[in-house]
């Protein structure tokens, strides 16, 4: 492989990869986002509490995050293409086995664990390979790829509702699993970008140096990959720790609204057909928020961490206001506000992570961030379900999500202050050295 491959093409076949990632986002994250349509059906079928039923989504989210480092490691050993195809098969298996619906434990293991692992093995490599194919246009490419989640969720809302009405929730799961097999097709299109997908530029240069033997090249290919992909020492960096805490709190909140939006609308007496349209509205404004924020972030007018903090604050405000809705129109308006600001957050939070740790540590940071954030996704839905059971009202879950997001924004502010302090300290340390450069004669006289 030529060393020049270490430079991302920023176009060309990269756009095919972006389209493939766009499809993968839709067939994974969009399915997870619209799973709330199955919530009431499964709860009534097994006659369980909301907190018990919500563990299905909780397990899916947790495994999705916990599997990220494993998926990254497999990408290093094999290829992004192989891991995405494996993820598609796992996602299909989870939904297909969920069709049998034996009991709640069975649902945890199939539509929970297997589906979560399939999403992780598909989503993580798709996001990673887009970042490798693009450099200057990375923020825009990631925004377009992530928008697949919204575009598909817009269609999946009414489509899943129709499937449930025609074939029941079990039949709908089987059909959705078959649709998810298309992830494998997307994986085939994700052509590896040479060894540079997994190695730093310096490693690529070492491999192509004429003085190196074949055995030396093999050794270089094998030994440095894992340390560079998994830099566990990132957990000792205060900046990363602060951002990881933000991620935990955000994950506790982000998965609650889609889960309880449908039950809340039912409790308000809104017709099922109108309820499904709420998820479509959510997806549509989410789509617009991602693309608009991705475009704006590329202008570099506002610091990305400031933009993220503002978006989080506006999301929490929307969630606090959403429970005040008492009819379809007001619920749709508040849902729209929440969806738009959620989209802006998703569009830039990976970019902020890259800014915090730097691109050389991005792969390590992404895996660790997903791993740590999994605790929030695992705890959030059951905690919200417990609050709903205690209050006897689905509004309690939205209040909880909004309050936790306010707390998460505080950690972003602390992180920004810490970064600014380090920048000021760096300028102070380098200022004396720079001041002597324009006056070399004075430097000479001093030593004489």
Coordinates of C-alpha atoms in Angstrom, one line a residue:
X1 CA 0.0 0.0 0.0
X2 CA 1.3 3.4 -0.9
X3 CA 2.1 5.9 1.7
X4 CA 0.0 8.5 0.0
X5 CA -3.1 6.6 1.1
X6 CA -2.6 8.1 4.5
X7 CA -4.1 11.3 3.2
X8 CA -7.9 11.1 3.1
X9 CA -9.3 11.7 -0.4
X10 CA -12.0 14.1 0.8
X11 CA -14.3 13.0 -2.0
X12 CA -14.5 10.5 -4.8
X13 CA -15.4 7.0 -3.6
X14 CA -15.7 8.6 -0.1
X15 CA -19.2 9.8 -1.0
X16 CA -20.2 6.2 -1.7
X17 CA -19.0 5.4 1.8
X18 CA -21.0 8.3 3.1
X19 CA -24.2 7.0 1.4
X20 CA -23.6 3.5 2.8
X21 CA -23.1 4.9 6.3
X22 CA -26.3 7.0 5.8
X23 CA -28.1 3.7 5.1
X24 CA -26.5 2.0 8.1
X25 CA -27.5 4.8 10.4
X26 CA -31.1 4.4 9.2
X27 CA -31.2 0.7 9.6
X28 CA -29.7 0.7 13.1
X29 CA -30.2 4.0 15.1
X30 CA -33.6 4.8 13.4
X31 CA -34.9 1.4 14.4
X32 CA -33.8 1.9 18.0
X33 CA -35.3 5.4 18.0
X34 CA -38.8 4.2 16.8
X35 CA -38.9 1.1 19.0
X36 CA -41.2 3.1 21.3
X37 CA -44.0 2.0 19.0
X38 CA -43.6 -1.5 20.3
X39 CA -43.4 -0.5 23.9
X40 CA -47.1 -0.5 24.7
X41 CA -47.7 -3.6 22.6
X42 CA -45.0 -5.6 24.4
X43 CA -46.0 -4.2 27.8
X44 CA -49.6 -5.3 27.4
X45 CA -48.7 -8.7 25.9
X46 CA -46.6 -9.7 28.9
X47 CA -48.7 -7.6 31.4
X48 CA -45.6 -6.0 32.8
X49 CA -44.8 -2.6 34.4
X50 CA -43.3 0.2 32.3
X51 CA -40.0 -0.1 34.2
X52 CA -39.8 -3.8 33.4
X53 CA -40.6 -3.3 29.7
X54 CA -38.1 -0.4 29.3
X55 CA -35.2 -2.8 30.1
X56 CA -35.5 -4.1 26.5
X57 CA -34.4 -0.7 25.2
X58 CA -32.0 -0.3 28.1
X59 CA -30.2 -3.5 27.3
X60 CA -30.0 -2.6 23.6
X61 CA -28.5 0.8 24.4
X62 CA -26.0 -0.6 26.9
X63 CA -24.8 -3.4 24.5
X64 CA -24.6 -0.8 21.7
X65 CA -22.2 1.2 23.7
X66 CA -20.3 -1.6 25.3
X67 CA -19.7 -3.3 22.0
X68 CA -18.1 -0.2 20.5
X69 CA -14.5 -1.0 21.6
X70 CA -14.9 -4.6 20.5
X71 CA -16.1 -3.4 17.1
X72 CA -13.2 -1.0 16.8
X73 CA -10.7 -3.8 17.7
X74 CA -12.3 -6.1 15.1
X75 CA -12.0 -3.3 12.5
X76 CA -8.2 -3.3 13.2
X77 CA -7.8 -7.0 12.9
X78 CA -10.1 -7.4 9.9
X79 CA -11.8 -4.6 8.0
X80 CA -14.7 -2.1 8.5
X81 CA -16.5 -4.0 5.8
X82 CA -16.4 -7.4 7.6
X83 CA -17.6 -5.9 10.9
X84 CA -20.5 -4.1 9.3
X85 CA -21.6 -7.3 7.6
X86 CA -21.4 -9.1 10.9
X87 CA -23.4 -6.4 12.5
X88 CA -26.2 -6.8 9.9
X89 CA -26.4 -10.5 10.5
X90 CA -26.6 -10.0 14.3
X91 CA -29.3 -7.3 14.0
X92 CA -31.4 -9.6 11.8
X93 CA -31.0 -12.4 14.3
X94 CA -32.1 -10.3 17.2
X95 CA -35.3 -9.2 15.5
X96 CA -36.0 -12.6 13.9
X97 CA -35.7 -14.4 17.3
X98 CA -37.7 -11.8 19.0
X99 CA -40.6 -12.9 16.8
X100 CA -41.1 -15.9 19.0
X101 CA -41.7 -13.6 22.1
X102 CA -41.4 -16.4 24.7
X103 CA -41.0 -14.2 27.7
X104 CA -39.4 -10.9 28.9
X105 CA -36.1 -12.6 29.5
X106 CA -36.2 -13.8 25.9
X107 CA -36.9 -10.3 24.7
X108 CA -34.0 -8.9 26.7
X109 CA -31.7 -11.5 25.0
X110 CA -32.9 -11.1 21.4
X111 CA -34.3 -7.6 20.7
X112 CA -32.2 -6.3 23.5
X113 CA -28.7 -8.0 23.5
X114 CA -28.4 -9.3 19.9
X115 CA -30.0 -6.2 18.4
X116 CA -27.7 -4.0 20.5
X117 CA -24.6 -5.9 19.4
X118 CA -25.7 -5.8 15.8
X119 CA -26.2 -2.0 16.0
X120 CA -22.8 -1.6 17.6
X121 CA -21.0 -3.7 15.0
X122 CA -22.7 -1.7 12.2
X123 CA -22.8 1.8 13.6
X124 CA -19.3 2.1 15.0
X125 CA -17.4 1.0 11.8
X126 CA -19.6 3.2 9.7
X127 CA -18.9 6.3 11.7
X128 CA -15.2 5.4 11.8
X129 CA -14.7 4.8 8.1
X130 CA -16.3 8.1 7.1
X131 CA -13.8 9.9 9.4
X132 CA -11.0 8.1 7.6
X133 CA -12.2 9.0 4.1
X134 CA -12.6 12.7 4.9
X135 CA -10.5 15.4 6.6
X136 CA -11.4 18.9 5.5
X137 CA -15.0 18.0 4.9
X138 CA -15.2 15.6 7.9
X139 CA -17.8 17.5 9.9
X140 CA -20.1 17.8 6.8
X141 CA -19.6 14.1 5.9
X142 CA -20.4 13.0 9.4
X143 CA -23.5 15.2 9.5
X144 CA -24.8 13.7 6.2
X145 CA -24.1 10.2 7.3
X146 CA -25.7 10.6 10.7
X147 CA -28.8 12.2 9.0
X148 CA -29.7 8.8 7.8
X149 CA -31.0 8.1 11.2
X150 CA -33.5 10.9 10.8
X151 CA -34.5 10.2 7.2
X152 CA -35.3 6.6 8.0
X153 CA -37.0 7.4 11.3
X154 CA -39.3 9.8 9.4
X155 CA -40.5 6.8 7.3
X156 CA -40.3 4.2 9.9
X157 CA -42.8 5.9 12.3
X158 CA -45.9 5.3 10.2
X159 CA -44.5 2.2 8.5
X160 CA -43.9 0.4 11.7
X161 CA -47.3 1.4 13.0
X162 CA -48.8 -0.1 9.8
X163 CA -46.8 -3.3 10.2
X164 CA -47.9 -3.7 13.8
X165 CA -51.6 -3.1 12.7
X166 CA -51.3 -5.6 9.9
X167 CA -49.1 -8.4 11.3
X168 CA -49.0 -7.7 15.0
X169 CA -45.9 -6.7 16.9
X170 CA -44.2 -10.1 16.5
X171 CA -44.7 -10.2 12.7
X172 CA -43.5 -6.6 12.5
X173 CA -40.2 -7.6 14.3
X174 CA -39.6 -10.4 11.8
X175 CA -40.2 -8.1 8.8
X176 CA -38.0 -5.3 10.3
X177 CA -35.2 -7.9 10.8
X178 CA -35.4 -8.8 7.2
X179 CA -35.1 -5.2 6.2
X180 CA -32.0 -4.9 8.4
X181 CA -30.2 -7.5 6.3
X182 CA -29.6 -4.6 3.9
X183 CA -26.9 -3.5 6.3
X184 CA -24.8 -6.3 4.9
X185 CA -25.1 -4.8 1.4
X186 CA -24.0 -1.4 2.8
X187 CA -21.0 -3.1 4.4
X188 CA -19.9 -4.6 1.1
X189 CA -19.8 -1.1 -0.4
X190 CA -17.4 0.1 2.4
X191 CA -14.2 -0.5 0.6
X192 CA -11.1 -0.3 2.9
X193 CA -9.0 2.8 2.4
X194 CA -5.8 0.8 2.6
X195 CA -3.7 0.4 5.8
X196 CA -4.2 4.1 6.5
X197 CA -7.6 3.3 7.9
X198 CA -6.0 1.8 10.8
X199 CA -2.5 3.1 11.0
X200 CA -1.1 6.6 11.6
X201 CA 0.8 8.2 8.8
X202 CA 4.1 7.5 10.5
X203 CA 3.5 3.8 10.5
X204 CA 2.5 3.9 6.8
X205 CA 5.8 5.7 6.0
X206 CA 7.7 3.0 8.0
X207 CA 6.1 0.3 6.0
X208 CA 7.0 1.7 2.6
X209 CA 10.6 2.6 3.5
X210 CA 12.9 0.7 1.0
X211 CA 15.2 -0.4 3.8
X212 CA 12.6 -2.4 5.7
X213 CA 12.3 -6.1 5.1
X214 CA 9.1 -8.0 4.8
X215 CA 9.3 -9.4 8.3
X216 CA 9.9 -5.9 9.7
X217 CA 6.8 -4.7 7.8
X218 CA 4.7 -7.6 9.2
X219 CA 5.9 -6.8 12.7
X220 CA 5.0 -3.1 12.3
X221 CA 1.6 -4.0 10.9
X222 CA 0.8 -6.1 13.9
X223 CA 2.3 -4.6 17.0
X224 CA 1.4 -0.9 17.1
X225 CA -2.2 -1.2 16.0
X226 CA -3.9 -2.1 19.3
X227 CA -2.1 0.5 21.5
X228 CA -3.0 3.2 18.9
X229 CA -6.6 2.1 18.7
X230 CA -7.1 1.7 22.5
X231 CA -5.2 4.3 24.5
X232 CA -6.7 3.5 27.9
X233 CA -4.6 6.3 29.4
X234 CA -7.1 8.8 28.1
X235 CA -9.1 8.1 31.3
X236 CA -6.4 10.0 33.1
X237 CA -6.9 13.2 31.1
X238 CA -9.2 15.6 32.9
X239 CA -10.6 16.9 29.6
X240 CA -11.7 13.5 28.5
X241 CA -13.1 12.6 31.9
X242 CA -15.2 15.7 31.9
X243 CA -16.5 15.0 28.4
X244 CA -17.2 11.4 29.4
X245 CA -19.3 12.5 32.4
X246 CA -21.2 14.8 30.0
X247 CA -21.8 11.7 27.8
X248 CA -23.1 9.6 30.7
X249 CA -25.6 12.2 31.7
X250 CA -26.7 13.0 28.1
X251 CA -27.2 9.3 27.4
X252 CA -29.4 9.0 30.5
X253 CA -31.7 11.6 29.0
X254 CA -31.5 11.2 25.2
X255 CA -33.2 7.8 25.0
X256 CA -36.1 8.7 27.3
X257 CA -38.2 11.0 25.1
X258 CA -38.5 8.6 22.1
X259 CA -39.4 5.8 24.5
X260 CA -42.2 7.6 26.3
X261 CA -43.5 10.0 23.6
X262 CA -45.9 7.4 22.1
X263 CA -47.3 6.4 25.6
X264 CA -47.7 10.0 26.6
X265 CA -49.7 10.8 23.4
X266 CA -51.9 7.7 24.2
X267 CA -52.5 9.0 27.7
X268 CA -53.7 12.3 26.2
X269 CA -56.2 10.5 24.1
X270 CA -54.5 11.1 20.8
X271 CA -55.4 8.7 18.0
X272 CA -52.8 6.1 17.0
X273 CA -52.5 7.4 13.4
X274 CA -51.6 10.9 14.7
X275 CA -49.3 9.4 17.3
X276 CA -47.1 7.8 14.6
X277 CA -46.9 11.2 12.9
X278 CA -45.2 12.6 16.0
X279 CA -42.2 10.3 15.4
X280 CA -42.1 11.4 11.8
X281 CA -42.1 15.1 12.9
X282 CA -39.3 14.3 15.3
X283 CA -37.3 12.7 12.6
X284 CA -37.9 15.5 10.1
X285 CA -36.8 18.3 12.3
X286 CA -33.9 16.2 13.6
X287 CA -32.7 15.8 10.0
X288 CA -32.8 19.5 9.5
X289 CA -31.0 20.2 12.7
X290 CA -28.1 17.9 11.8
X291 CA -27.5 19.3 8.4
X292 CA -27.9 22.9 9.4
X293 CA -25.6 22.5 12.4
X294 CA -23.1 20.5 10.4
X295 CA -23.0 23.3 7.8
X296 CA -22.7 26.0 10.5
X297 CA -20.0 24.2 12.4
X298 CA -17.9 24.1 9.2
X299 CA -18.0 27.9 9.1
X300 CA -16.1 28.0 12.4
X301 CA -18.0 31.0 13.5
X302 CA -18.8 29.6 16.9
X303 CA -16.6 27.3 19.0
X304 CA -18.0 23.8 18.7
X305 CA -18.1 23.2 22.5
X306 CA -20.0 26.5 22.9
X307 CA -22.5 25.4 20.2
X308 CA -22.9 22.0 21.9
X309 CA -23.6 23.7 25.3
X310 CA -26.2 26.0 23.8
X311 CA -27.9 23.0 22.1
X312 CA -28.0 21.0 25.3
X313 CA -29.5 23.9 27.2
X314 CA -32.2 24.3 24.6
X315 CA -33.0 20.6 24.6
X316 CA -33.5 20.6 28.3
X317 CA -35.8 23.6 28.0
X318 CA -37.8 21.8 25.4
X319 CA -38.1 18.7 27.5
X320 CA -39.3 20.7 30.5
X321 CA -42.0 22.3 28.4
X322 CA -43.1 19.2 26.5
X323 CA -45.1 17.7 29.4
X324 CA -47.2 20.9 29.4
X325 CA -48.8 19.9 26.1
X326 CA -52.5 18.8 26.4
X327 CA -53.4 18.2 22.8
X328 CA -51.8 17.0 19.5
X329 CA -50.8 20.4 18.2
X330 CA -49.0 21.6 21.3
X331 CA -47.3 18.1 21.7
X332 CA -46.2 18.3 18.0
X333 CA -44.7 21.8 18.5
X334 CA -42.7 20.9 21.6
X335 CA -41.6 17.6 19.9
X336 CA -40.4 19.6 17.0
X337 CA -38.3 21.9 19.2
X338 CA -36.8 18.9 21.0
X339 CA -36.1 17.1 17.7
X340 CA -34.3 20.1 16.1
X341 CA -32.0 20.8 19.0
X342 CA -31.3 17.1 19.5
X343 CA -30.2 17.0 15.8
X344 CA -27.8 19.8 16.3
X345 CA -26.3 18.0 19.3
X346 CA -25.8 14.7 17.4
X347 CA -24.2 16.6 14.4
X348 CA -21.4 18.0 16.5
X349 CA -20.8 16.0 19.6
X350 CA -18.3 13.6 17.8
X351 CA -16.6 16.7 16.4
X352 CA -16.2 18.1 19.9
X353 CA -14.7 14.8 21.1
X354 CA -12.1 15.1 18.3
X355 CA -11.4 18.7 19.4
X356 CA -11.0 17.6 23.0
X357 CA -8.5 14.7 22.4
X358 CA -7.1 15.5 19.0
X359 CA -7.4 13.3 15.8
X360 CA -4.4 11.1 16.7
X361 CA -6.3 9.8 19.7
X362 CA -9.8 9.9 18.1
X363 CA -10.2 6.2 17.6
X364 CA -9.3 5.5 21.2
X365 CA -11.5 8.3 22.5
X366 CA -14.5 7.1 20.4
X367 CA -14.3 3.6 21.7
X368 CA -13.8 4.7 25.3
X369 CA -16.4 7.4 25.1
X370 CA -19.0 4.9 23.9
X371 CA -18.0 2.4 26.6
X372 CA -18.3 4.9 29.4
X373 CA -21.4 6.5 28.1
X374 CA -23.1 3.1 28.1
X375 CA -23.8 3.4 31.8
X376 CA -26.0 6.4 31.2
X377 CA -27.9 4.6 28.5
X378 CA -28.3 1.6 30.7
X379 CA -29.6 3.4 33.7
X380 CA -31.6 6.2 32.1
X381 CA -34.7 4.4 30.7
X382 CA -35.3 2.2 33.7
X383 CA -34.9 5.2 36.0
X384 CA -37.4 7.1 34.0
X385 CA -39.7 4.1 33.9
X386 CA -39.5 3.9 37.7
X387 CA -40.4 7.6 38.0
X388 CA -43.3 7.0 35.7
X389 CA -44.6 4.1 37.7
X390 CA -44.3 6.1 41.0
X391 CA -45.9 9.2 39.6
X392 CA -48.5 7.3 37.5
X393 CA -47.8 9.8 34.7
X394 CA -45.5 9.6 31.7
X395 CA -44.7 13.3 32.2
X396 CA -42.3 12.5 35.0
X397 CA -39.9 10.8 32.6
X398 CA -39.5 14.0 30.5
X399 CA -38.9 16.2 33.6
X400 CA -36.2 13.8 34.7
X401 CA -34.5 13.9 31.3
X402 CA -34.6 17.7 31.2
X403 CA -33.1 18.1 34.6
X404 CA -30.2 15.7 33.9
X405 CA -29.4 17.5 30.7
X406 CA -29.1 20.8 32.6
X407 CA -26.6 19.1 34.8
X408 CA -24.7 17.7 31.8
X409 CA -24.3 21.2 30.3
X410 CA -22.5 22.3 33.5
X411 CA -19.7 19.8 32.8
X412 CA -19.3 21.2 29.2
X413 CA -18.9 24.7 30.8
X414 CA -16.3 23.3 33.2
X415 CA -14.5 21.6 30.3
X416 CA -14.4 24.8 28.3
X417 CA -13.0 26.7 31.2
X418 CA -10.3 24.1 31.7
X419 CA -9.3 24.2 28.1
X420 CA -9.1 28.0 28.1
X421 CA -7.0 27.9 31.2
X422 CA -4.5 25.5 29.6
X423 CA -4.3 27.6 26.5
X424 CA -3.6 30.8 28.5
X425 CA -0.9 28.9 30.5
X426 CA 0.7 27.6 27.3
X427 CA 0.9 31.2 25.9
X428 CA 2.5 32.5 29.1
X429 CA 5.2 29.7 29.0
X430 CA 6.0 30.3 25.4
X431 CA 6.0 34.1 25.4
X432 CA 9.6 34.6 26.8
X433 CA 11.0 32.3 24.1
X434 CA 9.2 34.0 21.3
X435 CA 10.2 37.5 22.5
X436 CA 14.0 36.8 22.0
X437 CA 13.6 35.6 18.4
X438 CA 13.4 39.0 16.7
X439 CA 16.5 40.2 18.5
X440 CA 19.3 37.6 18.0
X441 CA 22.0 40.2 18.5
X442 CA 20.7 40.9 22.1
X443 CA 20.8 37.1 22.7
X444 CA 24.4 37.0 21.6
X445 CA 25.5 40.0 23.7
X446 CA 23.8 38.5 26.7
X447 CA 26.0 35.4 26.4
X448 CA 29.2 37.5 25.8

